[in-house]
PDB file of C-alpha atoms in Angstrom:
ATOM      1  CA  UNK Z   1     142.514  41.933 137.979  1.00 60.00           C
ATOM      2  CA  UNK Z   2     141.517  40.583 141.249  1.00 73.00           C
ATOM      3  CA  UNK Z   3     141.570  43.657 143.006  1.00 76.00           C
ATOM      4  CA  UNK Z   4     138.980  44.897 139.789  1.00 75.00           C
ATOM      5  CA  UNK Z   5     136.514  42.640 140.572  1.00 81.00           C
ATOM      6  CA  UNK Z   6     136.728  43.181 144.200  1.00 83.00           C
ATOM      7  CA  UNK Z   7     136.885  46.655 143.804  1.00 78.00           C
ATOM      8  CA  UNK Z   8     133.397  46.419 141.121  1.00 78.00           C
ATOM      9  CA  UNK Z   9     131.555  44.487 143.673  1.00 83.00           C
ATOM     10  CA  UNK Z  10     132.176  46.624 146.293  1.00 82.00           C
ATOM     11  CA  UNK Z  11     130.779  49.481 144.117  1.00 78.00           C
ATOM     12  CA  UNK Z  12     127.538  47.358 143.172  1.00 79.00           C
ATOM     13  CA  UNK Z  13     126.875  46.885 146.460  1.00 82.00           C
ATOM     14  CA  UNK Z  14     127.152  50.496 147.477  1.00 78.00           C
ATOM     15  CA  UNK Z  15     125.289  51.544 144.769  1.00 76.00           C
ATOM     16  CA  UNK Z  16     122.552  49.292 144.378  1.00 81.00           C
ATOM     17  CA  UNK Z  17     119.445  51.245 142.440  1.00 81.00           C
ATOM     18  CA  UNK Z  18     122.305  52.659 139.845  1.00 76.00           C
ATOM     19  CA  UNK Z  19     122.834  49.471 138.759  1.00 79.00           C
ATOM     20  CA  UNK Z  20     119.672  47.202 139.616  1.00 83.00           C
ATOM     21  CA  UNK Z  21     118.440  49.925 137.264  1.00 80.00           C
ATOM     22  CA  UNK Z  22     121.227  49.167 135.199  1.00 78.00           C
ATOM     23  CA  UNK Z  23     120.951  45.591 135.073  1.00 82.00           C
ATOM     24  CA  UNK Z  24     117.033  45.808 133.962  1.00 84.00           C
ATOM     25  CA  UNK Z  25     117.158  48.392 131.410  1.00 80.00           C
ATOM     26  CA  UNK Z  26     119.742  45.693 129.548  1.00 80.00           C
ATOM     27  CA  UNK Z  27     118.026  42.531 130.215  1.00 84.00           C
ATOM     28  CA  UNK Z  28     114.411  44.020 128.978  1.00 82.00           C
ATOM     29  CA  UNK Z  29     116.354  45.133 126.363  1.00 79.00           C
ATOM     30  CA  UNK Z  30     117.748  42.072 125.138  1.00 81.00           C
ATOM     31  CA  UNK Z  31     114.662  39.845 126.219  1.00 85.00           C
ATOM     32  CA  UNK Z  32     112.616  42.053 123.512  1.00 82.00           C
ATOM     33  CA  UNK Z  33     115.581  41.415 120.826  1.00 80.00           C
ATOM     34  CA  UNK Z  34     115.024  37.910 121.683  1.00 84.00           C
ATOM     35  CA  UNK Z  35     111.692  37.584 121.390  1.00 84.00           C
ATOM     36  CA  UNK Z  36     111.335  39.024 118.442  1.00 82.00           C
ATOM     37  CA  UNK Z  37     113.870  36.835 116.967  1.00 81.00           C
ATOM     38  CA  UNK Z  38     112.147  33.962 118.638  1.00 85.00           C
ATOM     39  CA  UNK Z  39     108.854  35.149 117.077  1.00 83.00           C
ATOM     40  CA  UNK Z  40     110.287  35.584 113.633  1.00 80.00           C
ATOM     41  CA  UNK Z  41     112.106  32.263 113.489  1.00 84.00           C
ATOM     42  CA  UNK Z  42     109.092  30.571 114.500  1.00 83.00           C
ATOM     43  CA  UNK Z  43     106.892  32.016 112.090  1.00 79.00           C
ATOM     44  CA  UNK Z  44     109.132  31.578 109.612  1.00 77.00           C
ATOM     45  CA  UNK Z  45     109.577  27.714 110.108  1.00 80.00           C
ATOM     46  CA  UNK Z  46     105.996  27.769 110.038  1.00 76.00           C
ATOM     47  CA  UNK Z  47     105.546  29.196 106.962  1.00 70.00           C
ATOM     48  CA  UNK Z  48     108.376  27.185 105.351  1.00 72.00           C
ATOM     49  CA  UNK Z  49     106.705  23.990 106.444  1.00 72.00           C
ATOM     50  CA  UNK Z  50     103.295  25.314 105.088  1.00 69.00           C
ATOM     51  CA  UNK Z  51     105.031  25.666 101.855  1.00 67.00           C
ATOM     52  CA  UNK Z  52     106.901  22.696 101.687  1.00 69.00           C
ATOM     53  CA  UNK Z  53     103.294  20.844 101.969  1.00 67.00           C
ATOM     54  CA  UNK Z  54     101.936  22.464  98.710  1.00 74.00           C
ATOM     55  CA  UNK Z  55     100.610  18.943  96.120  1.00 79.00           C
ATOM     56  CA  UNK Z  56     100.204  19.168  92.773  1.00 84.00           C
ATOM     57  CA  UNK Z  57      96.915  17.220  91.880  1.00 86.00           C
ATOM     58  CA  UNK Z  58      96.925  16.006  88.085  1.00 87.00           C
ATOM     59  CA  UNK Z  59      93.406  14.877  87.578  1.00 87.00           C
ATOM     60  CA  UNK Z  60      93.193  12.145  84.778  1.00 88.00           C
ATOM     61  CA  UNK Z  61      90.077  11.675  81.780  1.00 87.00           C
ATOM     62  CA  UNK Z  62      87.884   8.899  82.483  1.00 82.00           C
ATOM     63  CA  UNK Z  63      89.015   7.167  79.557  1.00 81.00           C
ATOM     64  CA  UNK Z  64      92.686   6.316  80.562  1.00 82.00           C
ATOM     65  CA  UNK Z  65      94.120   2.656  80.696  1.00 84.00           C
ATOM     66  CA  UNK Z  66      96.195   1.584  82.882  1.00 85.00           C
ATOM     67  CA  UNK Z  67      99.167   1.362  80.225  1.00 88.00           C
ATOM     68  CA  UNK Z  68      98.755   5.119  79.221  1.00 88.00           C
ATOM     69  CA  UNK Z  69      98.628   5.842  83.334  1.00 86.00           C
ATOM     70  CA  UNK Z  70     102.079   3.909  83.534  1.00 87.00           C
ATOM     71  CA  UNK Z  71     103.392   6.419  80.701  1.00 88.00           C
ATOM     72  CA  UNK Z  72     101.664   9.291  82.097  1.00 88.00           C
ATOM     73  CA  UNK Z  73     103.171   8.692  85.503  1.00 87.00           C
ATOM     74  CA  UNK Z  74     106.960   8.079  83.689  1.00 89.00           C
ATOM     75  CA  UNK Z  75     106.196  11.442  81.438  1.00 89.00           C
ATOM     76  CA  UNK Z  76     105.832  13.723  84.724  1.00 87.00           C
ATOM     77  CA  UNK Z  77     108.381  11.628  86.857  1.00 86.00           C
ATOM     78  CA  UNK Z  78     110.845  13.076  83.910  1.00 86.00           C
ATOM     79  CA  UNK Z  79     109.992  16.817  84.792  1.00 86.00           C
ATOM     80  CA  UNK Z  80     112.797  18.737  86.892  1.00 83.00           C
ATOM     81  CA  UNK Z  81     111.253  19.191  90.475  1.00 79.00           C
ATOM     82  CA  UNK Z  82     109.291  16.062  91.001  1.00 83.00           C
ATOM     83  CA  UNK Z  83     110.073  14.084  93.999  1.00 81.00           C
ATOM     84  CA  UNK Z  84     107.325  11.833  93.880  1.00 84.00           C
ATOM     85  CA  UNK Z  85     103.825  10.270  92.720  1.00 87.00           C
ATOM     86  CA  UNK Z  86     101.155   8.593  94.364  1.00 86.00           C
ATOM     87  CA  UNK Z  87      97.966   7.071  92.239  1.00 87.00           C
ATOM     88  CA  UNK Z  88      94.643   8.317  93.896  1.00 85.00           C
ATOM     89  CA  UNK Z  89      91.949   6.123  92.299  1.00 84.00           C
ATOM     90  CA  UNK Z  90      88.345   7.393  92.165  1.00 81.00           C
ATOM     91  CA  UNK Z  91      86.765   5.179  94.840  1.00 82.00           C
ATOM     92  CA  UNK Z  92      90.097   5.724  97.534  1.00 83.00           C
ATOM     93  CA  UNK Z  93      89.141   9.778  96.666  1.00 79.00           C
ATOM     94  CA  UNK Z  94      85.779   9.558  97.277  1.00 76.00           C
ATOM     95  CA  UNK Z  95      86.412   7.582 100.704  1.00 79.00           C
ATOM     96  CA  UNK Z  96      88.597   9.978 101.280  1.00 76.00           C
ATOM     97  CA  UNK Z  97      85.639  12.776 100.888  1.00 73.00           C
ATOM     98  CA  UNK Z  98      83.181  10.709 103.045  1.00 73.00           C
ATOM     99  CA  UNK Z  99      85.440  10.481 106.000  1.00 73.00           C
ATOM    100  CA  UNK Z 100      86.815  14.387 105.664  1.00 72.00           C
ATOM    101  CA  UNK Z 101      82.791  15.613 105.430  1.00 70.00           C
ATOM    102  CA  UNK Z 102      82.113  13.234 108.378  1.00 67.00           C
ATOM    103  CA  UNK Z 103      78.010  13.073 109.414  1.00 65.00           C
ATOM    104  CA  UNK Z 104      77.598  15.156 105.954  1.00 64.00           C
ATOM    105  CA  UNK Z 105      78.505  11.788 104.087  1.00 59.00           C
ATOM    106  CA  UNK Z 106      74.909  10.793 103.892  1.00 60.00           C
ATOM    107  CA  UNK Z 107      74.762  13.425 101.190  1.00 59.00           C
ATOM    108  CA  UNK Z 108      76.299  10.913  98.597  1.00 62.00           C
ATOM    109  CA  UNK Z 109      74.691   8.151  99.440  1.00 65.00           C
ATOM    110  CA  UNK Z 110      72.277   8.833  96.616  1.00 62.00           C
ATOM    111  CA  UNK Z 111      75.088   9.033  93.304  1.00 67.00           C
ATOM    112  CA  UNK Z 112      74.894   6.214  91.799  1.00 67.00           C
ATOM    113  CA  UNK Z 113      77.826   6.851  89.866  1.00 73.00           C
ATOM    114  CA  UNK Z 114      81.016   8.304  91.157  1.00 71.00           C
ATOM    115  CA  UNK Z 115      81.715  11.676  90.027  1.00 72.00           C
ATOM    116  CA  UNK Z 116      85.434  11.899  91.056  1.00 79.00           C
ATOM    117  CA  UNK Z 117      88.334  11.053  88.755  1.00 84.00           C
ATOM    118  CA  UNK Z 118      91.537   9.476  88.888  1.00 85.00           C
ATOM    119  CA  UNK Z 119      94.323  11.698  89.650  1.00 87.00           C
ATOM    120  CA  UNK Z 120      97.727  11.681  90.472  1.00 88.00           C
ATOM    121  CA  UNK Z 121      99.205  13.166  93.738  1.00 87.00           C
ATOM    122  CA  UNK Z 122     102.745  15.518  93.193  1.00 85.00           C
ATOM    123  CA  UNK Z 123     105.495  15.747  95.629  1.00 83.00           C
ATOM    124  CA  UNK Z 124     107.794  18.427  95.022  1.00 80.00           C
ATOM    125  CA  UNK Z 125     111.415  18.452  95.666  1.00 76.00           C
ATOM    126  CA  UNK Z 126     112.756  21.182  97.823  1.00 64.00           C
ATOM    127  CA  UNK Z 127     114.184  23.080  95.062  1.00 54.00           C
ATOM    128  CA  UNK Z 128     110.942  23.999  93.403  1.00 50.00           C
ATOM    129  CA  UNK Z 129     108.629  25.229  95.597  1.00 59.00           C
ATOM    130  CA  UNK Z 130     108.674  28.617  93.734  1.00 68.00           C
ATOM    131  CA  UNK Z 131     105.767  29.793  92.192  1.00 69.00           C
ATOM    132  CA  UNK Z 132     106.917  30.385  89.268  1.00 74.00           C
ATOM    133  CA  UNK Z 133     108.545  27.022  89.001  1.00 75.00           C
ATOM    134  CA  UNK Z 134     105.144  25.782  89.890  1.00 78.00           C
ATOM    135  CA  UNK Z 135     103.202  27.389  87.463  1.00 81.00           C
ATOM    136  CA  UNK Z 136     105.648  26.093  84.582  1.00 83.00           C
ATOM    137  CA  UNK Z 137     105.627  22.512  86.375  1.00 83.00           C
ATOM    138  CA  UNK Z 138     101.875  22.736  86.021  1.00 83.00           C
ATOM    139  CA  UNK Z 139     101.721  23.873  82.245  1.00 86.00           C
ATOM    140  CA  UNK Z 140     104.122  21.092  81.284  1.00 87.00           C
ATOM    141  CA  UNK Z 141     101.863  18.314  82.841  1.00 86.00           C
ATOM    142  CA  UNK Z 142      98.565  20.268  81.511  1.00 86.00           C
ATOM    143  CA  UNK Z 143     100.193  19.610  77.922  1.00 88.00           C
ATOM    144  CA  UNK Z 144     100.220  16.315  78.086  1.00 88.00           C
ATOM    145  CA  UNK Z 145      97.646  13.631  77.090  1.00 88.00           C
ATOM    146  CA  UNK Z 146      95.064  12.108  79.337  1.00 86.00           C
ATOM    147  CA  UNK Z 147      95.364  15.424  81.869  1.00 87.00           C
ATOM    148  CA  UNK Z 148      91.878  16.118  82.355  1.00 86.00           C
ATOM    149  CA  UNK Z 149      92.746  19.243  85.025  1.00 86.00           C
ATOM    150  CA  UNK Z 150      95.746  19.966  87.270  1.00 85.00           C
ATOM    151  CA  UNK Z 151      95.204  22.095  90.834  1.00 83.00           C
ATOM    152  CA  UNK Z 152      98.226  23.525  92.799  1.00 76.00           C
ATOM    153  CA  UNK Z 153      96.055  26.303  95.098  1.00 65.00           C
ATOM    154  CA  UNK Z 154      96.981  29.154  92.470  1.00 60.00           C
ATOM    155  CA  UNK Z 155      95.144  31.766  94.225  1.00 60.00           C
ATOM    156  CA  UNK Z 156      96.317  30.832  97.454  1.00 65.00           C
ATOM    157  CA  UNK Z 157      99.899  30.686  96.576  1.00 65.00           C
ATOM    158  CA  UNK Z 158      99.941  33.794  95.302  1.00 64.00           C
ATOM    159  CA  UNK Z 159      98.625  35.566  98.177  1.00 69.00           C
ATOM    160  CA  UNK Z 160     101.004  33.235 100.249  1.00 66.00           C
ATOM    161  CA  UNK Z 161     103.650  34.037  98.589  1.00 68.00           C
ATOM    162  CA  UNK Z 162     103.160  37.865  99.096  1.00 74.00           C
ATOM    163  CA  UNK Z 163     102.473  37.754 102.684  1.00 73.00           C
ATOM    164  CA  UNK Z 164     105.603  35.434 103.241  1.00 71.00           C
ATOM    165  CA  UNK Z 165     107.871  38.239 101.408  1.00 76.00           C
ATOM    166  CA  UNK Z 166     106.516  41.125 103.446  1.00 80.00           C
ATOM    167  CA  UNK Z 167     106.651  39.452 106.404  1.00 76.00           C
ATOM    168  CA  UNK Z 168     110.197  38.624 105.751  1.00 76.00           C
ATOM    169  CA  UNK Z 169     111.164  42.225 105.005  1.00 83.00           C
ATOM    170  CA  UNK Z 170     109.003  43.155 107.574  1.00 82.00           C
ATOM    171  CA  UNK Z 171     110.842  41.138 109.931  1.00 77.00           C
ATOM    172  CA  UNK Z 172     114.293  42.100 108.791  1.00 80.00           C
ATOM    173  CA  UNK Z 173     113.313  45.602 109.189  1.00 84.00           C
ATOM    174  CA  UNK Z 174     112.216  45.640 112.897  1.00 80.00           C
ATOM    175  CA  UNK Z 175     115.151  43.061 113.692  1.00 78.00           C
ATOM    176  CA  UNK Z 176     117.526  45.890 112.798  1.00 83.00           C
ATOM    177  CA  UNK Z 177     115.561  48.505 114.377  1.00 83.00           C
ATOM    178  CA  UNK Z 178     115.307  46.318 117.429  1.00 79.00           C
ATOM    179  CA  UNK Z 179     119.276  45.734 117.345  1.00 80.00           C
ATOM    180  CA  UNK Z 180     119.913  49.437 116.762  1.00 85.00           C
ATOM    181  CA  UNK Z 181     117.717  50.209 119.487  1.00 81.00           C
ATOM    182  CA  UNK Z 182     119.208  47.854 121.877  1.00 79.00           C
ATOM    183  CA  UNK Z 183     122.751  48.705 121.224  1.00 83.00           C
ATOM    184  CA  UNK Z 184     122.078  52.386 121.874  1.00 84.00           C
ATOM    185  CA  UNK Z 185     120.004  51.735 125.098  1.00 80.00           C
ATOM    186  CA  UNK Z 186     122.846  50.022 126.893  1.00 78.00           C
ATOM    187  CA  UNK Z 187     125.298  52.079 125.938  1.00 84.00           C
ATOM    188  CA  UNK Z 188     123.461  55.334 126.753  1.00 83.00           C
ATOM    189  CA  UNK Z 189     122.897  53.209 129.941  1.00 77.00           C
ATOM    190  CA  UNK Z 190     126.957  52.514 130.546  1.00 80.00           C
ATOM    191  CA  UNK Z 191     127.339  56.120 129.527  1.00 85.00           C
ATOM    192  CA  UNK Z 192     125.242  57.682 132.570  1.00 81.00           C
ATOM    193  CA  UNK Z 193     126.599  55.317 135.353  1.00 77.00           C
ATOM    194  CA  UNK Z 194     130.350  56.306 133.485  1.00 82.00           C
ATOM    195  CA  UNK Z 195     128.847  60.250 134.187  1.00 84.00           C
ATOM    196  CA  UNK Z 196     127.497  59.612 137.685  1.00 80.00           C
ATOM    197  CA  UNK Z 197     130.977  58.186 138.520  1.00 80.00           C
ATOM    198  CA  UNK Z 198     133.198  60.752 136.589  1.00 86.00           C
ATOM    199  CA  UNK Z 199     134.775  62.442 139.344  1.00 88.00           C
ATOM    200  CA  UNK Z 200     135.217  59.476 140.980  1.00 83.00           C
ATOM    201  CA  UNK Z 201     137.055  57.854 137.524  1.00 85.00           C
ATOM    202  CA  UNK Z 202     139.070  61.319 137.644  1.00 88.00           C
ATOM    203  CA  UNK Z 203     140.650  61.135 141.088  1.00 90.00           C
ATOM    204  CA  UNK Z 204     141.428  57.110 139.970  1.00 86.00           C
ATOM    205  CA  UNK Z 205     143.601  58.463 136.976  1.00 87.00           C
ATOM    206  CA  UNK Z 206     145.770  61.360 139.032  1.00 90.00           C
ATOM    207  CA  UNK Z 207     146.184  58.535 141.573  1.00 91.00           C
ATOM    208  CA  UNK Z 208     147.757  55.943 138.891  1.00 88.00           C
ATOM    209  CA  UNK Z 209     145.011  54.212 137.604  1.00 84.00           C
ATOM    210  CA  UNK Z 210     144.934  52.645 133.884  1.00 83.00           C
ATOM    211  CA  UNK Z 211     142.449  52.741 131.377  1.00 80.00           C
ATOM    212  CA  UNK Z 212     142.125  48.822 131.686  1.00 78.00           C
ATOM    213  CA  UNK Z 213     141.083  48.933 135.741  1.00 75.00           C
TER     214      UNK Z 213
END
């Protein structure tokens, strides 16, 4: 083995553009695999994280107590996919509105009365994030009393949802094409510095050399 290695740098260094050319044709070929795989991993966390922030806003009547709240809130902490709920009363969610619109909060300063409701704020556990789960999450707290409304970003979900499969196929797609690619650029590579050097590879065998050196 020693004598191998010896005997391969000696050849490197006698035939330096072979396999400088060689040695770049692989690494650009790998550094494109990788970046692509960084690329889609990335995006892909990012998307997951997007989805993983989805709410479910339950917006109450104007009528509820703050009995039939407590049963409300113990009716949807019952449904499979809940994680948790936060009260947002009508004053925090229109303090909330002032500071989000910033220098445009001097719209409201004329309402006298304050035209938000109560609502309830959804967490979702990490098992339901589907949409379809969603959807039936969303008609089970619709049904029941004192729901005024209930908002999940429908519309955006599903075109979410869409765009997160296609990438993902997408993706999978041009990873393999990208691997396939790779694999047959360095061996096509190996194969023309094995051609260049097949006389050379021929005299080795007649003189005794194995297929291992």
């Amino acid at each position: 083995l020693p004598s191998a290695v010896q005997r391969a740098f000696i050849d490197i260094a006698g035939n330096k553009y072979l396999h400088a050319v060689c040695i770049i044709t692989i690494a650009l070929s790998v550094f494109i695999v990788s970046a692509f795989a960084l690329f889609y991993i990335n995006v892909t966390d990012f998307l997951d994280a997007w989805k993983k922030g989805i709410r479910i806003i339950v917006y109450l009547n104007d009528d509820v107590t703050q009995q039939a709240r407590t049963e409300l809130i113990n009716a949807v902490g019952k449904f499979e996919g809940v994680a948790e709920i936060g009260f947002v009363s009508k004053e925090t969610a229109l303090k909330d509105l002032k500071e989000k619109i910033g220098q445009q909060s001097a719209l409201l300063e004329g309402i006298d009365e304050n035209p938000l409701p109560d609502s309830l704020e959804i967490i979702l556990s990490g098992t339901s994030r589907k949409l379809e789960d969603l959807e039936k999450l969303a008609n089970d707290i619709r049904a029941l009393p004192h729901v005024q409304d209930v908002e999940y970003a429908q519309k955006w979900l599903n075109r979410f949802t869409g765009v997160y499969n296609l990438f993902q196929v997408t993706g999978l797609v041009l990873a393999a094409i990208f691997f396939i690619a790779t694999l047959l650029i360095v061996a096509n590579t190996i194969r023309i510095i094995m051609y260049t050097r097949r006389k050379e590879i021929e005299i080795m065998r007649i003189v005794g050399a194995d297929e291992a050196f």
